[in-house]
Coordinates of C-alpha atoms and ligand atoms in Angstrom, one line a residue:
M1 CA -3.4 94.9 163.0
A2 CA -3.7 97.4 166.0
L3 CA -1.4 100.2 167.0
Q4 CA 1.2 99.4 168.9
L5 CA 2.7 101.0 172.0
G6 CA 5.4 102.9 170.1
D7 CA 4.0 103.2 166.5
I8 CA 3.7 106.3 165.0
A9 CA 0.0 108.0 165.8
P10 CA -1.3 108.2 162.2
D11 CA -2.1 111.5 160.6
F12 CA -5.9 112.6 159.6
E13 CA -7.7 115.7 158.8
A14 CA -11.2 116.2 160.7
E15 CA -13.8 118.5 161.5
T16 CA -14.0 119.2 165.3
T17 CA -15.8 121.1 167.4
Q18 CA -12.8 124.4 167.7
G19 CA -12.6 124.3 163.6
K20 CA -10.7 121.5 161.4
I21 CA -7.7 120.4 161.9
K22 CA -4.8 118.5 161.3
F23 CA -3.8 116.3 163.5
H24 CA -0.2 116.7 163.5
E25 CA 0.0 119.7 162.5
W26 CA -2.5 120.3 166.1
L27 CA -0.5 118.5 168.6
G28 CA 2.9 120.7 167.1
S29 CA 5.3 119.6 169.6
S30 CA 3.2 119.1 172.2
W31 CA 2.5 115.5 174.2
G32 CA -1.7 114.6 172.8
V33 CA -3.9 112.7 174.2
L34 CA -6.7 111.2 171.7
F35 CA -9.9 109.7 173.3
S36 CA -13.4 108.4 172.0
H37 CA -16.6 108.3 173.9
P38 CA -19.0 106.1 172.5
K39 CA -21.9 108.7 172.2
D40 CA -22.9 112.1 172.7
Y41 CA -25.6 113.1 175.5
T42 CA -25.1 109.4 177.5
P43 CA -24.2 109.7 181.2
V44 CA -21.0 108.4 181.4
C45 CA -19.7 110.2 179.1
T46 CA -21.6 113.3 180.2
T47 CA -19.2 112.9 183.3
E48 CA -16.0 111.8 181.5
L49 CA -15.7 115.4 179.5
G50 CA -16.6 117.3 182.4
Y51 CA -13.7 116.0 184.4
T52 CA -11.2 116.9 181.4
A53 CA -11.9 120.0 181.0
K54 CA -11.9 120.6 185.3
L55 CA -8.0 118.7 185.1
K56 CA -7.5 121.2 181.5
P57 CA -5.2 123.1 184.0
E58 CA -3.1 120.3 185.0
F59 CA -2.9 119.0 181.4
D60 CA -1.5 122.2 179.9
K61 CA 1.2 122.5 182.7
R62 CA 2.6 119.2 181.3
N63 CA 2.1 120.2 177.9
V64 CA -0.7 118.0 176.9
K65 CA -3.4 118.5 174.6
V66 CA -6.5 117.4 174.4
I67 CA -9.2 116.1 171.8
G68 CA -12.0 114.0 171.9
L69 CA -14.1 112.0 169.4
S70 CA -17.0 110.0 168.7
V71 CA -19.4 109.3 165.7
D72 CA -21.7 112.1 166.0
P73 CA -22.1 115.1 164.0
L74 CA -20.5 118.5 165.2
G75 CA -24.4 120.0 165.5
S76 CA -24.9 117.1 168.0
H77 CA -21.3 117.6 170.0
E78 CA -22.0 121.4 170.2
G79 CA -25.5 121.4 171.6
W80 CA -24.6 118.5 174.4
S81 CA -21.7 120.8 175.4
K82 CA -24.4 122.6 176.9
D83 CA -25.4 119.7 179.1
I84 CA -22.1 119.0 180.1
A85 CA -21.0 122.9 181.2
E86 CA -25.0 122.7 182.8
T87 CA -24.2 119.3 184.8
Q88 CA -20.8 118.9 185.4
G89 CA -20.2 122.9 186.2
H90 CA -16.9 122.8 183.6
T91 CA -17.8 123.1 179.1
P92 CA -15.6 121.0 176.9
N93 CA -12.6 123.8 177.3
F94 CA -10.8 120.8 174.4
P95 CA -11.5 120.5 170.5
L96 CA -14.1 117.3 170.4
I97 CA -14.2 114.9 166.9
A98 CA -16.9 115.0 164.8
D99 CA -16.1 111.4 162.9
A100 CA -19.7 110.6 161.5
D101 CA -18.0 108.9 158.4
K102 CA -16.3 107.0 161.5
K103 CA -12.5 107.7 159.2
V104 CA -11.0 108.5 162.5
S105 CA -12.1 105.6 164.8
N106 CA -11.6 103.1 161.8
L107 CA -7.5 104.6 161.2
Y108 CA -7.0 104.0 165.3
G109 CA -9.4 100.6 166.2
M110 CA -11.8 102.8 168.3
I111 CA -14.3 100.5 166.9
H112 CA -14.7 96.8 168.0
P113 CA -17.1 95.3 166.5
N114 CA -18.2 92.3 168.7
A115 CA -18.3 95.0 171.8
S116 CA -20.3 97.2 169.3
D117 CA -20.6 97.8 165.4
T118 CA -22.3 101.4 165.4
F119 CA -20.1 103.1 168.3
T120 CA -16.6 103.4 169.8
V121 CA -15.0 101.4 172.8
R122 CA -14.1 104.0 175.0
S123 CA -10.0 103.7 173.5
V124 CA -7.5 106.5 174.9
F125 CA -4.1 106.7 173.0
V126 CA -1.4 109.2 174.2
I127 CA 0.7 110.7 172.1
D128 CA 4.2 112.0 172.6
P129 CA 6.1 114.8 170.9
N130 CA 7.8 112.7 168.3
K131 CA 4.0 111.4 167.4
K132 CA 5.1 107.7 168.9
I133 CA 1.9 105.8 170.4
R134 CA 3.6 105.7 174.4
L135 CA 0.1 104.7 176.5
T136 CA -3.4 103.2 174.8
I137 CA -6.4 101.8 177.3
T138 CA -9.6 100.4 176.5
Y139 CA -12.7 100.7 178.6
P140 CA -16.0 99.1 177.7
A141 CA -18.7 101.6 177.7
S142 CA -20.2 101.0 180.5
T143 CA -17.5 102.1 182.4
G144 CA -16.1 106.0 182.7
R145 CA -12.2 106.1 182.7
N146 CA -9.9 107.4 185.5
F147 CA -8.8 110.8 183.7
D148 CA -6.0 111.0 187.2
E149 CA -4.4 108.3 186.3
I150 CA -4.5 109.0 182.4
L151 CA -2.3 112.0 184.2
R152 CA -0.8 110.1 186.4
V153 CA 0.6 107.4 183.6
I154 CA 1.6 111.4 181.7
D155 CA 4.0 112.0 185.2
S156 CA 5.8 108.8 184.2
L157 CA 6.5 108.4 180.6
Q158 CA 7.8 112.1 181.4
L159 CA 9.8 112.0 184.2
T160 CA 11.2 108.0 182.8
D161 CA 12.1 109.8 180.0
K162 CA 14.4 112.4 181.3
H163 CA 15.8 110.3 184.2
K164 CA 17.4 106.5 184.1
V165 CA 14.6 105.5 186.2
A166 CA 10.9 103.4 185.9
T167 CA 8.3 104.0 188.2
P168 CA 6.6 101.5 191.1
V169 CA 3.1 100.6 191.5
N170 CA 0.9 103.4 192.4
W171 CA 3.8 105.7 192.0
K172 CA 2.6 109.4 191.9
Q173 CA 4.8 112.7 191.7
G174 CA 7.3 112.9 194.0
E175 CA 7.5 109.5 195.6
D176 CA 10.4 107.4 195.0
V177 CA 11.3 105.7 191.7
I178 CA 13.3 102.6 190.9
I179 CA 16.7 103.0 189.3
V180 CA 16.4 100.8 185.7
P181 CA 18.0 97.8 186.3
S182 CA 20.4 98.4 183.3
L183 CA 22.5 101.0 185.2
K184 CA 25.3 100.1 186.6
D185 CA 26.3 100.5 190.3
E186 CA 29.1 102.4 189.5
D187 CA 27.3 104.4 186.7
A188 CA 24.2 105.1 189.7
H189 CA 26.9 106.8 191.8
K190 CA 27.2 109.9 189.0
L191 CA 23.7 110.3 188.3
F192 CA 22.3 109.8 192.0
P193 CA 24.9 111.4 194.3
Q194 CA 22.5 111.5 196.5
G195 CA 22.5 107.9 196.8
W196 CA 19.5 105.5 197.2
K197 CA 17.9 102.5 199.2
A198 CA 18.5 98.7 197.9
L199 CA 16.0 96.1 198.9
K200 CA 17.8 93.9 196.3
P201 CA 20.6 94.0 193.8
Y202 CA 17.8 94.8 191.4
L203 CA 15.2 96.9 192.9
R204 CA 16.5 99.9 194.0
L205 CA 14.7 102.9 195.4
V206 CA 16.0 106.5 195.0
K207 CA 14.7 110.2 196.2
L208 CA 14.9 112.2 192.9
A209 CA 16.8 115.6 194.4
K210 CA 13.6 118.4 192.7
Ligands
BEZ1 C1 -22.7 106.0 178.3 O1 -21.9 107.1 178.7 O2 -23.3 106.2 179.8 C2 -23.0 105.2 178.2 C3 -22.9 105.3 176.7 C4 -23.2 103.8 176.1 C5 -23.4 102.1 176.8 C6 -23.2 102.6 178.2 C7 -23.2 103.9 178.5

């Protein structure tokens, strides 16, 4: 069965561009983003990896470690990284797993045989510090992902883990959030003394104190 939200992210050992890793040990107490791309030396993947390298300070700020994967060998990742630096202005500054034997791809269900039985699709797994899978995304090979969206979801996950809130459509850091429906008004007053706007009894918008 495919990996689902709340499952423990399977552990593995792999060769990467930053040395051999044991995944859980490498994650430590950080959040993680594990993402696959179909193939090295392809245009969409080149733009994705360059952009992800540019976002590294944003991931660092959120205590998130990023790791990429394709079924290409290590030498290919290393050669291609130079092209990424040249064309995108950012060298991959996170490890890339060389999964030539497809061990990790199969463990995470990143190969969808009816799309391609050879290459990984564009999978994303966001993993929390308890090693639980908190987000899965699957994109087709021809569509580059929106890594700003991945950061946005991480912001939401980290916020909603801390407060009894959920985040509305297209929410961005700093915008109003929703008080979870399970929290009664009398308890909400204790947690949100600043008050809230109730559009409906079940739709209460609150500005979080900074
Ligand atoms: C790309 O990264 O450009 C790509 C990879 C596989 C199929 C189509 C596009």
